[in-house]
XYZ file of C-alpha atoms in Angstrom:
576
model
C 198.073 84.127 73.618
C 195.655 85.530 71.055
C 195.858 89.309 70.759
C 192.050 89.597 70.844
C 191.935 88.053 74.316
C 194.671 90.430 75.447
C 192.786 93.404 74.005
C 189.445 92.448 75.566
C 190.926 91.911 79.027
C 192.957 95.117 78.875
C 190.173 97.340 77.533
C 187.736 95.843 80.037
C 190.039 96.573 82.980
C 190.730 100.149 81.907
C 187.068 101.010 81.212
C 186.002 99.432 84.515
C 188.407 101.826 86.201
C 186.653 104.793 84.607
C 183.090 103.684 85.333
C 183.779 102.538 88.909
C 186.954 103.903 90.495
C 186.840 107.371 88.932
C 183.285 107.829 90.240
C 184.500 107.021 93.764
C 187.372 109.495 93.407
C 185.151 112.257 92.025
C 182.451 111.906 94.707
C 184.253 110.737 97.847
C 187.879 111.816 97.544
C 187.845 115.048 95.547
C 184.205 116.019 96.219
C 183.786 117.781 92.889
C 181.278 120.606 93.243
C 179.680 122.437 90.310
C 178.555 125.236 92.642
C 182.155 126.461 92.834
C 183.208 128.820 90.019
C 186.225 127.518 88.115
C 189.270 129.640 87.166
C 188.070 129.605 83.555
C 185.132 131.769 84.653
C 186.908 133.705 87.412
C 189.773 134.889 85.202
C 188.321 134.524 81.706
C 190.573 136.400 79.282
C 189.955 134.722 75.915
C 193.600 133.611 75.701
C 194.543 131.102 78.420
C 191.406 131.157 80.597
C 188.540 130.026 78.374
C 185.467 128.042 79.629
C 185.314 125.066 77.280
C 182.928 122.275 76.344
C 184.160 119.161 78.167
C 184.429 117.094 74.971
C 186.559 119.755 73.275
C 188.665 120.113 76.415
C 189.066 116.341 76.658
C 190.394 116.305 73.089
C 192.894 119.038 73.969
C 193.931 117.329 77.194
C 194.138 113.790 75.787
C 196.269 114.647 72.779
C 198.475 116.963 74.858
C 199.359 114.245 77.369
C 199.447 111.357 74.872
C 202.589 112.139 72.934
C 205.114 109.696 71.542
C 206.008 108.390 75.017
C 203.012 106.004 75.475
C 204.063 104.465 72.147
C 207.832 104.472 72.681
C 207.773 103.261 76.310
C 205.660 100.116 75.823
C 207.278 99.422 72.441
C 210.662 99.305 74.181
C 209.516 97.596 77.400
C 208.066 94.506 75.674
C 211.657 93.321 75.331
C 211.129 91.971 78.889
C 207.937 90.241 77.732
C 204.385 91.388 77.065
C 202.929 90.375 80.463
C 204.866 92.803 82.724
C 204.151 95.665 80.314
C 200.470 94.698 80.089
C 200.010 94.568 83.873
C 201.784 97.875 84.482
C 199.786 99.664 81.762
C 196.369 98.367 82.826
C 196.745 98.557 86.610
C 198.781 101.740 86.355
C 196.109 103.463 84.265
C 193.308 102.528 86.662
C 194.902 103.135 90.064
C 197.802 105.466 89.309
C 197.393 107.586 86.163
C 193.653 108.287 86.405
C 193.905 109.216 90.074
C 196.981 111.399 89.439
C 195.596 113.241 86.404
C 192.188 113.899 87.938
C 193.862 114.932 91.190
C 196.240 117.403 89.533
C 193.327 118.971 87.672
C 191.293 119.233 90.899
C 194.229 120.673 92.850
C 194.826 123.408 90.281
C 191.140 124.276 89.875
C 190.848 124.696 93.656
C 193.848 127.064 93.546
C 192.908 129.600 90.862
C 194.379 127.532 88.014
C 197.911 127.629 89.417
C 200.506 125.243 88.039
C 201.961 122.335 89.982
C 205.133 124.392 90.440
C 203.205 127.200 92.113
C 201.208 124.727 94.214
C 204.436 123.208 95.512
C 205.312 126.603 96.997
C 201.932 126.852 98.686
C 201.761 123.330 100.106
C 205.406 122.255 100.467
C 207.294 125.517 100.904
C 209.594 127.918 99.071
C 212.589 125.532 99.002
C 210.407 122.734 97.701
C 208.998 125.028 95.021
C 212.442 126.084 93.775
C 213.663 122.499 93.532
C 210.348 121.478 91.986
C 210.792 124.061 89.234
C 214.234 122.629 88.421
C 212.676 119.216 87.814
C 209.782 120.687 85.796
C 212.121 122.765 83.620
C 214.338 119.769 82.837
C 211.371 117.528 82.075
C 209.812 120.005 79.659
C 213.203 120.554 78.038
C 213.507 116.810 77.423
C 209.967 116.546 76.047
C 210.239 119.488 73.646
C 213.700 118.643 72.315
C 213.196 114.885 72.020
C 209.720 115.056 70.484
C 210.985 117.504 67.853
C 213.634 114.941 66.880
C 211.124 112.055 66.885
C 208.661 113.963 64.685
C 211.384 115.082 62.268
C 212.671 111.529 61.893
C 209.149 110.201 61.288
C 208.482 112.855 58.635
C 211.662 111.773 56.852
C 211.047 108.029 57.252
C 207.370 108.317 56.227
C 207.039 111.109 53.608
C 203.400 110.087 53.065
C 202.659 111.582 56.526
C 203.884 115.079 55.642
C 200.665 116.364 54.034
C 198.291 115.097 56.776
C 200.638 116.358 59.508
C 200.769 119.963 58.320
C 197.324 119.956 56.704
C 195.912 119.201 60.162
C 196.882 122.753 61.204
C 194.610 124.265 58.560
C 191.768 121.961 59.558
C 192.273 122.867 63.231
C 192.224 126.606 62.536
C 188.971 126.266 60.581
C 187.480 124.087 63.335
C 188.280 126.789 65.907
C 186.611 129.442 63.765
C 183.569 127.241 63.192
C 183.075 126.525 66.913
C 183.813 129.908 68.477
C 183.156 132.470 65.760
C 180.406 130.915 63.637
C 178.829 128.808 66.442
C 178.474 125.598 64.420
C 177.157 122.601 66.297
C 179.916 120.452 67.771
C 178.761 117.172 66.136
C 178.772 118.790 62.681
C 182.218 120.315 63.207
C 183.507 116.978 64.482
C 182.294 115.001 61.480
C 183.581 117.535 58.934
C 186.934 117.843 60.713
C 187.541 114.085 60.980
C 186.562 113.506 57.344
C 188.971 116.277 56.296
C 191.815 114.756 58.319
C 191.362 111.287 56.886
C 191.053 112.752 53.394
C 194.458 114.343 54.017
C 195.838 110.935 55.017
C 194.607 109.415 51.753
C 196.056 112.341 49.775
C 199.351 112.071 51.648
C 199.576 108.362 50.918
C 199.309 109.124 47.212
C 201.460 112.273 47.260
C 204.510 111.672 49.489
C 206.666 114.727 50.133
C 210.322 113.917 50.756
C 212.820 116.696 51.378
C 216.226 116.599 49.693
C 219.186 115.613 51.873
C 219.948 119.275 52.584
C 217.602 122.273 52.754
C 219.084 125.779 52.938
C 222.393 124.188 53.900
C 220.843 122.156 56.734
C 220.236 118.408 56.940
C 216.592 117.559 56.261
C 215.865 116.539 59.849
C 217.438 119.758 61.174
C 215.182 121.788 58.876
C 212.092 119.987 60.180
C 213.219 120.500 63.798
C 213.550 124.264 63.311
C 210.152 124.444 61.594
C 208.574 122.483 64.452
C 210.011 124.774 67.134
C 208.935 127.911 65.235
C 205.425 126.486 64.880
C 205.276 125.464 68.556
C 206.430 128.916 69.662
C 203.779 130.679 67.588
C 201.048 128.250 68.635
C 201.933 128.694 72.312
C 201.287 132.451 72.114
C 197.987 132.301 70.236
C 194.696 132.166 72.179
C 194.016 128.524 73.038
C 190.677 128.545 71.187
C 192.272 129.633 67.914
C 194.626 126.710 67.221
C 195.836 124.666 70.200
C 192.453 123.634 71.564
C 190.658 122.839 68.264
C 193.808 121.130 66.915
C 193.950 118.891 69.940
C 190.209 118.211 69.856
C 189.979 117.210 66.211
C 193.255 115.307 66.443
C 191.889 113.547 69.517
C 188.906 112.318 67.514
C 191.118 111.257 64.615
C 193.531 109.502 66.919
C 190.757 107.704 68.801
C 189.391 106.538 65.445
C 192.895 105.334 64.556
C 192.911 103.331 67.795
C 189.496 101.999 66.809
C 190.939 100.929 63.448
C 193.803 99.146 65.208
C 191.563 97.392 67.744
C 189.005 96.614 65.028
C 191.748 94.996 62.975
C 192.711 92.919 66.005
C 189.076 91.820 66.303
C 188.988 90.725 62.660
C 192.487 89.322 62.147
C 193.016 88.000 65.704
C 196.787 87.683 65.265
C 198.746 85.619 67.744
C 201.112 87.342 70.162
C 204.466 85.936 69.052
C 206.572 87.637 71.727
C 207.097 85.754 75.002
C 204.952 86.580 78.035
C 208.138 86.890 80.070
C 211.385 87.013 78.142
C 214.037 84.976 79.952
C 216.500 85.424 77.083
C 216.774 89.197 76.825
C 219.606 90.471 74.609
C 222.941 91.145 76.252
C 223.149 94.639 77.740
C 219.423 94.864 78.517
C 218.974 96.418 81.993
C 217.070 94.566 84.709
C 213.285 94.726 84.593
C 213.200 96.052 88.175
C 213.015 99.040 88.457
C 213.478 100.010 84.801
C 210.066 98.731 83.668
C 208.342 101.358 85.806
C 210.280 104.268 84.302
C 210.529 102.922 80.734
C 206.723 102.882 80.629
C 205.835 106.226 82.168
C 203.174 107.732 79.915
C 200.538 105.031 79.582
C 200.769 104.004 83.253
C 201.468 107.238 85.167
C 203.264 110.363 84.017
C 204.291 113.554 85.764
C 203.921 115.439 82.489
C 200.172 114.875 82.773
C 200.106 116.827 86.015
C 201.762 119.768 84.282
C 199.198 119.708 81.484
C 196.308 119.308 83.932
C 197.463 122.259 86.023
C 199.117 124.262 83.247
C 196.423 124.494 80.580
C 193.428 122.200 81.203
C 192.542 123.672 84.621
C 192.287 127.105 83.005
C 189.640 125.840 80.574
C 187.441 123.662 82.802
C 183.872 124.993 82.641
C 182.673 123.172 85.786
C 184.287 120.930 88.367
C 182.375 117.765 87.480
C 183.935 117.889 83.992
C 187.270 117.075 85.631
C 186.358 113.390 85.890
C 185.845 113.066 82.138
C 188.730 115.334 81.140
C 191.294 114.106 83.675
C 190.549 110.442 84.356
C 189.202 109.604 80.884
C 192.186 111.409 79.384
C 194.364 108.882 81.234
C 192.100 106.100 79.943
C 192.722 107.247 76.365
C 196.463 107.125 76.878
C 196.230 103.731 78.565
C 194.380 102.401 75.524
C 197.104 103.821 73.284
C 199.824 102.134 75.378
C 197.871 98.857 75.280
C 197.589 99.198 71.496
C 201.353 99.752 71.309
C 201.935 96.528 73.275
C 199.682 94.578 70.922
C 201.159 96.143 67.770
C 204.724 95.371 68.833
C 204.083 91.798 69.978
C 201.396 90.558 67.568
C 202.372 92.567 64.482
C 205.056 90.044 63.495
C 204.621 86.693 61.758
C 206.978 84.669 63.931
C 209.008 84.886 67.118
C 212.141 84.953 64.957
C 210.836 88.060 63.132
C 210.160 89.721 66.486
C 213.618 88.823 67.833
C 215.168 90.211 64.656
C 213.733 93.620 65.573
C 214.403 93.374 69.326
C 218.111 92.564 69.123
C 219.046 95.102 71.790
C 217.412 97.338 74.370
C 215.866 100.428 72.728
C 215.831 98.716 69.301
C 212.024 98.716 69.414
C 210.114 101.969 69.492
C 208.000 104.012 67.107
C 209.174 102.081 64.031
C 208.132 98.754 65.622
C 204.739 100.292 66.443
C 204.230 101.691 62.934
C 205.317 98.513 61.146
C 203.609 96.088 63.542
C 200.402 98.107 63.711
C 200.400 98.558 59.943
C 200.710 94.791 59.455
C 197.742 94.156 61.766
C 195.589 96.745 59.974
C 196.540 95.309 56.579
C 195.629 91.800 57.747
C 192.410 92.878 59.468
C 190.878 95.478 57.163
C 192.735 94.681 53.970
C 194.061 98.216 53.593
C 197.201 98.561 51.474
C 200.396 98.297 53.499
C 201.429 101.844 52.545
C 198.111 103.366 53.683
C 198.158 101.324 56.903
C 201.677 102.544 57.688
C 200.663 106.128 56.861
C 197.739 105.946 59.319
C 200.010 104.635 62.095
C 202.811 107.127 61.347
C 200.399 110.072 61.206
C 198.885 108.931 64.489
C 202.307 108.865 66.143
C 203.318 112.240 64.686
C 200.107 114.020 65.675
C 200.319 112.646 69.220
C 203.900 113.890 69.522
C 203.205 117.256 67.864
C 200.240 118.144 70.074
C 202.346 117.329 73.120
C 205.213 119.451 71.860
C 203.174 122.617 71.276
C 201.550 122.233 74.697
C 205.005 121.578 76.172
C 206.366 124.846 74.800
C 203.367 126.692 76.238
C 204.002 125.095 79.634
C 207.709 125.906 79.386
C 206.727 129.528 78.880
C 204.706 129.432 82.114
C 207.665 127.878 83.970
C 210.078 130.517 82.626
C 207.680 133.212 83.873
C 207.458 131.546 87.300
C 211.253 131.387 87.539
C 211.386 135.052 86.552
C 208.912 135.927 89.302
C 211.084 134.149 91.886
C 214.097 136.110 90.634
C 212.105 139.354 90.795
C 211.985 139.774 87.013
C 208.700 140.130 85.152
C 208.824 138.268 81.844
C 206.071 138.933 79.371
C 204.624 136.246 77.139
C 206.684 136.929 74.006
C 210.062 137.027 75.762
C 209.286 133.954 77.873
C 208.329 132.041 74.713
C 211.550 133.055 72.944
C 213.532 131.788 75.947
C 211.593 128.493 76.012
C 212.120 127.913 72.277
C 215.743 129.083 72.394
C 216.689 126.700 75.203
C 215.027 123.805 73.376
C 216.864 124.579 70.136
C 220.161 125.004 72.003
C 219.833 121.520 73.498
C 218.692 119.970 70.230
C 221.598 121.325 68.198
C 224.124 121.340 71.039
C 225.703 118.107 69.803
C 225.741 118.954 66.092
C 223.743 120.193 63.135
C 221.908 116.883 62.816
C 219.828 117.624 65.917
C 221.151 114.599 67.791
C 221.392 116.668 70.959
C 217.625 116.411 71.260
C 218.020 112.840 72.445
C 221.098 113.539 74.570
C 219.288 113.678 77.919
C 216.419 111.362 76.914
C 217.740 108.491 79.076
C 216.702 110.577 82.092
C 213.205 111.285 80.774
C 211.497 108.282 82.374
C 212.951 108.839 85.824
C 212.386 112.600 85.751
C 208.830 112.090 84.516
C 208.003 109.591 87.271
C 209.634 111.841 89.844
C 207.270 114.623 88.790
C 204.333 112.238 89.217
C 205.447 111.344 92.746
C 205.843 114.999 93.706
C 202.431 115.845 92.260
C 200.879 112.993 94.253
C 202.538 114.448 97.375
C 200.757 117.777 96.816
C 197.448 115.968 96.283
C 197.969 113.972 99.509
C 198.703 117.160 101.464
C 195.544 118.821 100.143
C 193.458 115.779 101.064
C 194.938 115.679 104.577
C 194.167 119.369 105.080
C 190.551 118.625 104.193
C 190.308 115.669 106.549
C 189.945 113.095 103.774
C 191.825 109.841 103.359
C 195.069 110.375 101.413
C 195.557 106.639 100.687
C 194.503 106.789 96.991
C 197.385 109.249 96.502
C 199.829 107.899 99.106
C 199.965 104.318 97.822
C 200.912 105.331 94.238
C 203.235 107.997 95.693
C 205.241 105.495 97.733
C 205.440 102.920 94.927
C 206.410 105.379 92.183
C 208.745 107.289 94.502
C 210.661 104.170 95.561
C 210.965 102.845 91.997
C 212.089 106.227 90.670
C 214.775 106.789 93.311
C 215.930 103.192 92.779
C 216.118 103.807 89.016
C 218.077 107.047 89.499
C 220.711 105.152 91.512
C 220.851 102.398 88.876
C 221.314 104.961 86.108
C 223.943 106.746 88.180
C 226.104 103.621 88.070
C 225.460 103.161 84.354
C 226.451 106.729 83.472
C 229.597 106.431 85.615
C 230.688 103.213 83.920
C 230.030 104.724 80.479
C 231.879 107.933 81.351
C 228.780 109.964 80.446
C 229.553 112.893 82.717
C 226.769 115.201 81.514
C 224.048 112.686 82.331
C 225.836 111.727 85.544
C 225.815 115.326 86.781
C 222.179 115.797 85.753
C 221.259 112.527 87.485
C 222.899 113.756 90.704
C 221.091 117.109 90.485
C 217.729 115.423 89.916
C 218.393 112.897 92.684
C 219.283 115.587 95.237
C 216.267 117.669 94.247
C 214.019 114.611 94.490
C 215.173 113.553 97.939
C 215.018 117.103 99.251
C 211.497 117.744 97.967
C 210.278 114.361 99.251
C 211.597 115.149 102.749
C 209.911 118.570 102.620
C 206.700 116.985 101.325
C 206.448 114.435 104.122
C 207.138 117.176 106.653
C 204.265 119.132 105.107
C 202.054 116.033 105.370
C 202.722 115.807 109.100
C 201.756 119.448 109.473
C 198.650 118.920 107.343
C 197.360 116.321 109.795
C 196.896 119.062 112.391
C 195.458 121.576 109.946
C 191.994 122.481 111.175
C 190.581 123.517 107.871
C 188.344 122.571 104.963
C 187.577 123.783 101.471
C 186.079 127.034 102.755
C 189.140 127.748 104.881
C 191.297 127.116 101.847
C 189.220 129.552 99.825
C 189.618 132.193 102.519
C 193.406 131.714 102.452
C 193.443 131.995 98.682
C 191.407 135.196 98.773
C 193.879 136.703 101.249
C 196.837 135.694 99.090
C 195.193 137.010 95.939
C 194.615 140.435 97.477
C 198.280 140.583 98.524
C 199.677 139.673 95.121
C 200.913 142.416 92.865
C 198.967 143.320 89.741
C 199.902 141.312 86.676
C 200.759 138.095 88.502
C 201.513 135.282 86.045
C 198.525 133.250 87.205
C 196.114 135.698 85.614
C 198.132 137.591 83.039
C 198.729 137.027 79.328
């Protein structure tokens, strides 16, 4: 199989989903209506609720959801062969991820910008909400801790990426000032920002910055992890327009250009896919493809984390409802294209099958390094860029994806901590909630030693927890559609498939953790499994009740108005 053929088929399928299926969802299923004021206008505060240009918001949303996972997942999953990964990424993006992300954004916008956790209380019930928050908290904890470790390791392995990684913060701050304070035109800001970022990449390639083995008595990776958490905590408290939003927007452009460079190199070099379509000789110890494929590739096919971003930050910045199609569904398209690029880089970026097998000697041996090295080889062959510069582009791309997800993740963790505080009857202000979110992440990361290895301790449960969140989010969407008298099938079909595969995977992992004597992960698996089954039962009960609900959008608005008037002043949905 020639990689160009694979790229053309995959890109064609994913773009067809946006131009055809997303239009059907926007018009017939979600009935997006620009006459309805969005939370960004209703509760505008200049911090979290900020009406935003849809292209800027797309950049924020896309880079927030597209972290390291859509690179790591496919780069690991190709050990079963490129065809299963390709089919799950393309079909999953079109019929699962796009529908889920757009739906979560719509659900939150129709409920005053409330998070998925809060919506679970409204549509599933108090017990469902409490269990839902447990799953959300654990998922965000995994994302923040693990991505900090991934970024730190990449900064150490690729010192040429240090300058562009941190220089991007300065560019983002200036972009935010240019857009909101000095009112520069968006095209001009975009061009200047992208040129500045790529200039930083060139500078970084010529001026690598490698830390000594120890810094202030800490291992180099531990130092980077602490710096990353401090940055993420500060960024999560700043107004979104000042750093988070412009950083994500300009990074989104840079990252999309990087994908263009990768796909353009495929077009020119047309390397052969050396990995097997279906690998019948997987290394010993590799788990079965069913159900593990569908949780190994989460981001890039469907991801519960996307629902948290859609309802946690993006819904608070949507200027009008029709923008949700571009921000939500096309955001999923961007991540699908990244996952497809990861599949191509890790299967066609090697000279021979023997070279590929030398990297994929065991499950989890692939990953970001296979993506960086394979993608760099394709770019070098296609565009003739030096190997070092090609690797720097790929490494910077991976780091910026992961970093933008991490700072959004800490912001979302702050919201979750505040929601948990509200349930416990304790009001937690922004600063304290952020300190708790950062503190818990650091505690997990360094819980197993000063090298930060604890950040990956609970990573084996990330895929299942992430897909569980997606299934629960789809359940809320289905309930809302039923209450409006619309067909819930676009949400129910993905819900059943993802739910079954996730529960199956949790049971498989349960046996694995027991055999390995990994009691921490075993206990966490049991907790997540119980919470999942309980919430699913509650959700289907709520769906039965929704069938008899004699209401529509206007009735929902009336209910929301009644609830809003009953809420105490300073509720977390409109504060900070």
